[in-house]
Coordinates of C-alpha atoms in Angstrom, one line a residue:
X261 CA 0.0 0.0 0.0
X262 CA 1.4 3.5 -0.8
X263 CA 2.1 6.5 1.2
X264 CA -1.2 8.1 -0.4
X265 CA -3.0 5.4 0.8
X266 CA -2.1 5.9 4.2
X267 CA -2.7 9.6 4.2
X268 CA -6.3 9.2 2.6
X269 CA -7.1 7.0 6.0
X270 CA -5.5 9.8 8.1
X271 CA -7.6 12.4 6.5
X272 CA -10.9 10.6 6.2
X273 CA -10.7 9.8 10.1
X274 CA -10.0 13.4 10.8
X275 CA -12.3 14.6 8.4
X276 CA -14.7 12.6 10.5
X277 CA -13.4 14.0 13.9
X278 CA -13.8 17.7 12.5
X279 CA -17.2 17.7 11.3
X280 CA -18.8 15.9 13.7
X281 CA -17.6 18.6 16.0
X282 CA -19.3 21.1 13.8
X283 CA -22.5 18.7 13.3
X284 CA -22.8 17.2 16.0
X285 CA -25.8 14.5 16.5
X286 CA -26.6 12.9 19.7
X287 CA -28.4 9.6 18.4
X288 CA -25.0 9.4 16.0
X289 CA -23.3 7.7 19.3
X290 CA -26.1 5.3 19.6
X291 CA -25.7 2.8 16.3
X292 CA -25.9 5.8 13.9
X293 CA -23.2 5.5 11.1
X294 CA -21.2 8.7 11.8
X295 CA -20.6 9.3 8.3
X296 CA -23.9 10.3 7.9
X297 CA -23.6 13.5 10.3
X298 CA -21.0 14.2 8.2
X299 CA -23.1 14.1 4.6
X300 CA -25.3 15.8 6.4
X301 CA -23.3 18.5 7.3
X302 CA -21.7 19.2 4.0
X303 CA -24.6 20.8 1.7
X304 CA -22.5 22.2 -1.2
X305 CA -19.8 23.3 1.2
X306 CA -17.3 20.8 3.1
X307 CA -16.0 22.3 6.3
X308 CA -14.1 20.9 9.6
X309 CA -13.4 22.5 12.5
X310 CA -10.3 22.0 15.2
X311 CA -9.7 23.1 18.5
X312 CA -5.9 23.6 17.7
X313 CA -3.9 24.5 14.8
X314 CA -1.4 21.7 14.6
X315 CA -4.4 19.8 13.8
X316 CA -6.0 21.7 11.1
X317 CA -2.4 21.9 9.9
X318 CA -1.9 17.9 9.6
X319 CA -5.6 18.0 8.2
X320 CA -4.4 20.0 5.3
X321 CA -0.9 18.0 5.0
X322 CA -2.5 14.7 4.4
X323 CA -5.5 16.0 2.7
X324 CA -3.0 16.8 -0.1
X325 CA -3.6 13.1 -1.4
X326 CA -7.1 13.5 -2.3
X327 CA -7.0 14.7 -6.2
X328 CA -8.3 18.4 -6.8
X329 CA -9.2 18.9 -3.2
X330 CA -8.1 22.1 -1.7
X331 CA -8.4 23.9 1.8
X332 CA -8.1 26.9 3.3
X333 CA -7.7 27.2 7.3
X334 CA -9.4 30.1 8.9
X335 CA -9.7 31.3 12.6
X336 CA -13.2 31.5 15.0
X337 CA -13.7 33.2 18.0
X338 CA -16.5 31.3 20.2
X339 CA -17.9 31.1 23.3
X340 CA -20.0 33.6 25.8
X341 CA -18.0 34.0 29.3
X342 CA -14.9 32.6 27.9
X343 CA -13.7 33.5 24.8
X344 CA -11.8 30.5 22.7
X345 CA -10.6 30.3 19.3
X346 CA -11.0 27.6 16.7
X347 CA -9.2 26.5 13.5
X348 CA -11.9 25.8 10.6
X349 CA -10.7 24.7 7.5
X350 CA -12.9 25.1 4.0
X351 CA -12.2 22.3 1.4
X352 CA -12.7 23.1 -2.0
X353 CA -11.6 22.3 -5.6
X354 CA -13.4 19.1 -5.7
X355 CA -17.3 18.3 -5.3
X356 CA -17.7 17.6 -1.6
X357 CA -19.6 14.4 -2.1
X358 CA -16.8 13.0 -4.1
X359 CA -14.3 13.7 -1.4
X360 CA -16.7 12.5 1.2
X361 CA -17.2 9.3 -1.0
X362 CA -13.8 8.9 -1.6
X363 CA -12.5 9.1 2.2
X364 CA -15.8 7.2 3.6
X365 CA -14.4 4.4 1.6
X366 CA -10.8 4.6 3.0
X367 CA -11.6 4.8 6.1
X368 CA -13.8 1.5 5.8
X369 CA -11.4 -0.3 3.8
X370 CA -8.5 0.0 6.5
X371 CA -10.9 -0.4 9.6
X372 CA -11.9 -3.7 8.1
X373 CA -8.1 -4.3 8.2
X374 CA -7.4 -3.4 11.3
X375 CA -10.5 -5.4 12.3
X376 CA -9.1 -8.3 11.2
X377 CA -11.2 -8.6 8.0
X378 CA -8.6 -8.4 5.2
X379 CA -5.2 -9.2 4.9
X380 CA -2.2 -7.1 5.3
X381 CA 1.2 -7.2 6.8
X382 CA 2.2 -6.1 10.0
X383 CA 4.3 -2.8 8.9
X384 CA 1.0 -1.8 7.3
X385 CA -1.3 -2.8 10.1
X386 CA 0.7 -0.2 12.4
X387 CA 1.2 2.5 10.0
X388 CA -2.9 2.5 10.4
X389 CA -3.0 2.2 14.0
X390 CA -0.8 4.6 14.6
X391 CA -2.5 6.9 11.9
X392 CA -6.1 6.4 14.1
X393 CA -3.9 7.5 17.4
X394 CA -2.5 10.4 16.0
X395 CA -5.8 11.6 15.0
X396 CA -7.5 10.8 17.8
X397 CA -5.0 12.4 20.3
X398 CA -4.9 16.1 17.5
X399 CA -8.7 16.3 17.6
X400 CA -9.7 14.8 21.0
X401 CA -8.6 17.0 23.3
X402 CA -6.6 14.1 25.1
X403 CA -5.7 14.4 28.7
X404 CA -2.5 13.4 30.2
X405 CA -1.5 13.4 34.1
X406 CA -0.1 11.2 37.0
X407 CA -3.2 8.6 36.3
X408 CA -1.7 8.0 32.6
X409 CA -3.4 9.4 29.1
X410 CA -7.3 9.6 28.7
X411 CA -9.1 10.3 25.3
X412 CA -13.0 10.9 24.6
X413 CA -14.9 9.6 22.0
X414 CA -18.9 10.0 20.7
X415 CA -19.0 7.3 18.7
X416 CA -18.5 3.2 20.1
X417 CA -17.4 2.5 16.8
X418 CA -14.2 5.3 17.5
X419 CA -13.8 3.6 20.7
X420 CA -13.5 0.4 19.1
X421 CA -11.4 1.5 16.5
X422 CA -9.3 3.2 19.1
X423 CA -8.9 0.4 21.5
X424 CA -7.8 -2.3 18.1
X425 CA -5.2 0.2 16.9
X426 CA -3.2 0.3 20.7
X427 CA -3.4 -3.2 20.7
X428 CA -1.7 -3.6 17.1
X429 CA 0.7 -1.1 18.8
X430 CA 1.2 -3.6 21.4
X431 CA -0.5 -1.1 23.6
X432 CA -3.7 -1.8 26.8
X433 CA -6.0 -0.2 27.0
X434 CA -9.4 0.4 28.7
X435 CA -12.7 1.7 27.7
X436 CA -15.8 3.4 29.9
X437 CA -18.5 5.7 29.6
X438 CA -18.3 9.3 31.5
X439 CA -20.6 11.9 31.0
X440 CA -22.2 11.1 28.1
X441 CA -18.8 10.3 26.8
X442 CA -16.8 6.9 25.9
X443 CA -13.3 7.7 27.4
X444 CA -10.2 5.1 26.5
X445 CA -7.4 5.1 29.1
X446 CA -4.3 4.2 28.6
X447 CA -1.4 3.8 31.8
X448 CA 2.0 3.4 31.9
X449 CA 4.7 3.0 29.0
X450 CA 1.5 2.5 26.5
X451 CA 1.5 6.3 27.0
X452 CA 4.5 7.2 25.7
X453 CA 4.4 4.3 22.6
X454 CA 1.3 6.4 21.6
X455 CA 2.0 9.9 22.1
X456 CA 4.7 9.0 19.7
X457 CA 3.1 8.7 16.8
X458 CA 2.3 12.5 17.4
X459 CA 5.7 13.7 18.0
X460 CA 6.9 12.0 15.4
X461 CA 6.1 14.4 12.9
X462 CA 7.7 17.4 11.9
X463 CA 7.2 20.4 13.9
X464 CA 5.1 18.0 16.6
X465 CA 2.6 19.7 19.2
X466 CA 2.8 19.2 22.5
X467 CA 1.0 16.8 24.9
X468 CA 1.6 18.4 28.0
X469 CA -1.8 20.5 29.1
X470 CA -0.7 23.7 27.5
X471 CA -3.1 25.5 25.6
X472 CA -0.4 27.7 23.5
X473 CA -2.1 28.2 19.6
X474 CA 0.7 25.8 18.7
X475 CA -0.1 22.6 21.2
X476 CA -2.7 20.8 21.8
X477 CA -5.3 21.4 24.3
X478 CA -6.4 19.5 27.1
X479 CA -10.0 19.5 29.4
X480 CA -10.6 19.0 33.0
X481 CA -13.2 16.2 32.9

């Protein structure tokens, strides 16, 4: 499998992460195919939205494999009390129901391998578990202290996904429900195996509960 192939599943799985965030839908955790808040949200106009900019930044990186696609990051202010800013990035160039297509079918094609319902080699098994980890901990807002590394998740199917990729990486991990939310936790060295397939890019965020426009930022849950 090539390079390209690789970055389609990296972008269709944060393409998924960012505009669920913009569309979100409550029943979508409860059996609902995600994908479909995602059609949904689209219209004539494709558009993501991140809480920091190294992950709009990888968004447009790998998003440079899909043909004709284009995208164009941009900055919101939100909030009422307390003001925040996010990173929303426009895709254009290409009809968005062709890129949606296109990704949707990426992204089911290398779950079903890490699922175990294809074959492929090892090498390529962790080059898409660590790609599902690295987007998970630029768009999840992952939490890292004493008690080890703790990412949230709307969708069963992401924690699924999320719990089969750490174990490809020879990683544990655990999965529960908290306030509304399925949260995976991860102790010990596991933490460090996965926050590497972050920092191992160039010019890597950090992981440490700063909030800087150039690291990624953590809740209190």
């Amino acid at each position: 499998m090539s390079g390209d192939d690789a970055d389609l599943f990296e972008a269709s799985l944060m393409l998924l992460a960012g505009t669920t965030r913009l569309h979100y839908d409550a029943n979508a955790g409860r059996g609902r195919d995600a994908w479909a808040v995602v059609g949904a949200g689209a219209g004539s106009r494709l558009q993501v939205e991140y809480e920091t900019e190294p992950a709009a930044a990888r968004f447009t990186d790998v998003m440079r494999a899909v043909p004709e696609a284009t995208c164009r990051t941009g900055r919101r202010v939100a909030g009422i009390r307390r003001r925040y800013e996010t990173f929303v990035v426009d895709v254009g160039g290409a009809e968005p129901s062709l890129v949606i297509g296109r990704l949707h079918g990426e992204w089911t094609r290398n779950v079903g391998l890490l699922l175990g319902e294809g074959a492929a080699d090892e090498a390529t098994l962790r080059n898409r578990a660590a790609a599902v980890w690295r987007s998970a901990l630029l768009t999840a807002a992952p939490k890292v202290s004493g008690a080890g590394l703790r990412v949230r998740a709307r969708h069963w199917s992401t924690v699924r996904l999320l719990v089969r990729a750490a174990q490809v990486l020879g990683v544990t991990c655990q999965a529960r429900t908290a306030q509304g939310f399925q949260v995976v936790h991860v102790e010990g060295r596991g933490v460090i195996t996965l926050l590497s397939t972050v920092r191992a890019l160039p010019g890597p965020p950090s992981i440490d509960g700063r909030t800087a426009r150039g690291s990624t930022r953590t809740r209190r849950w």
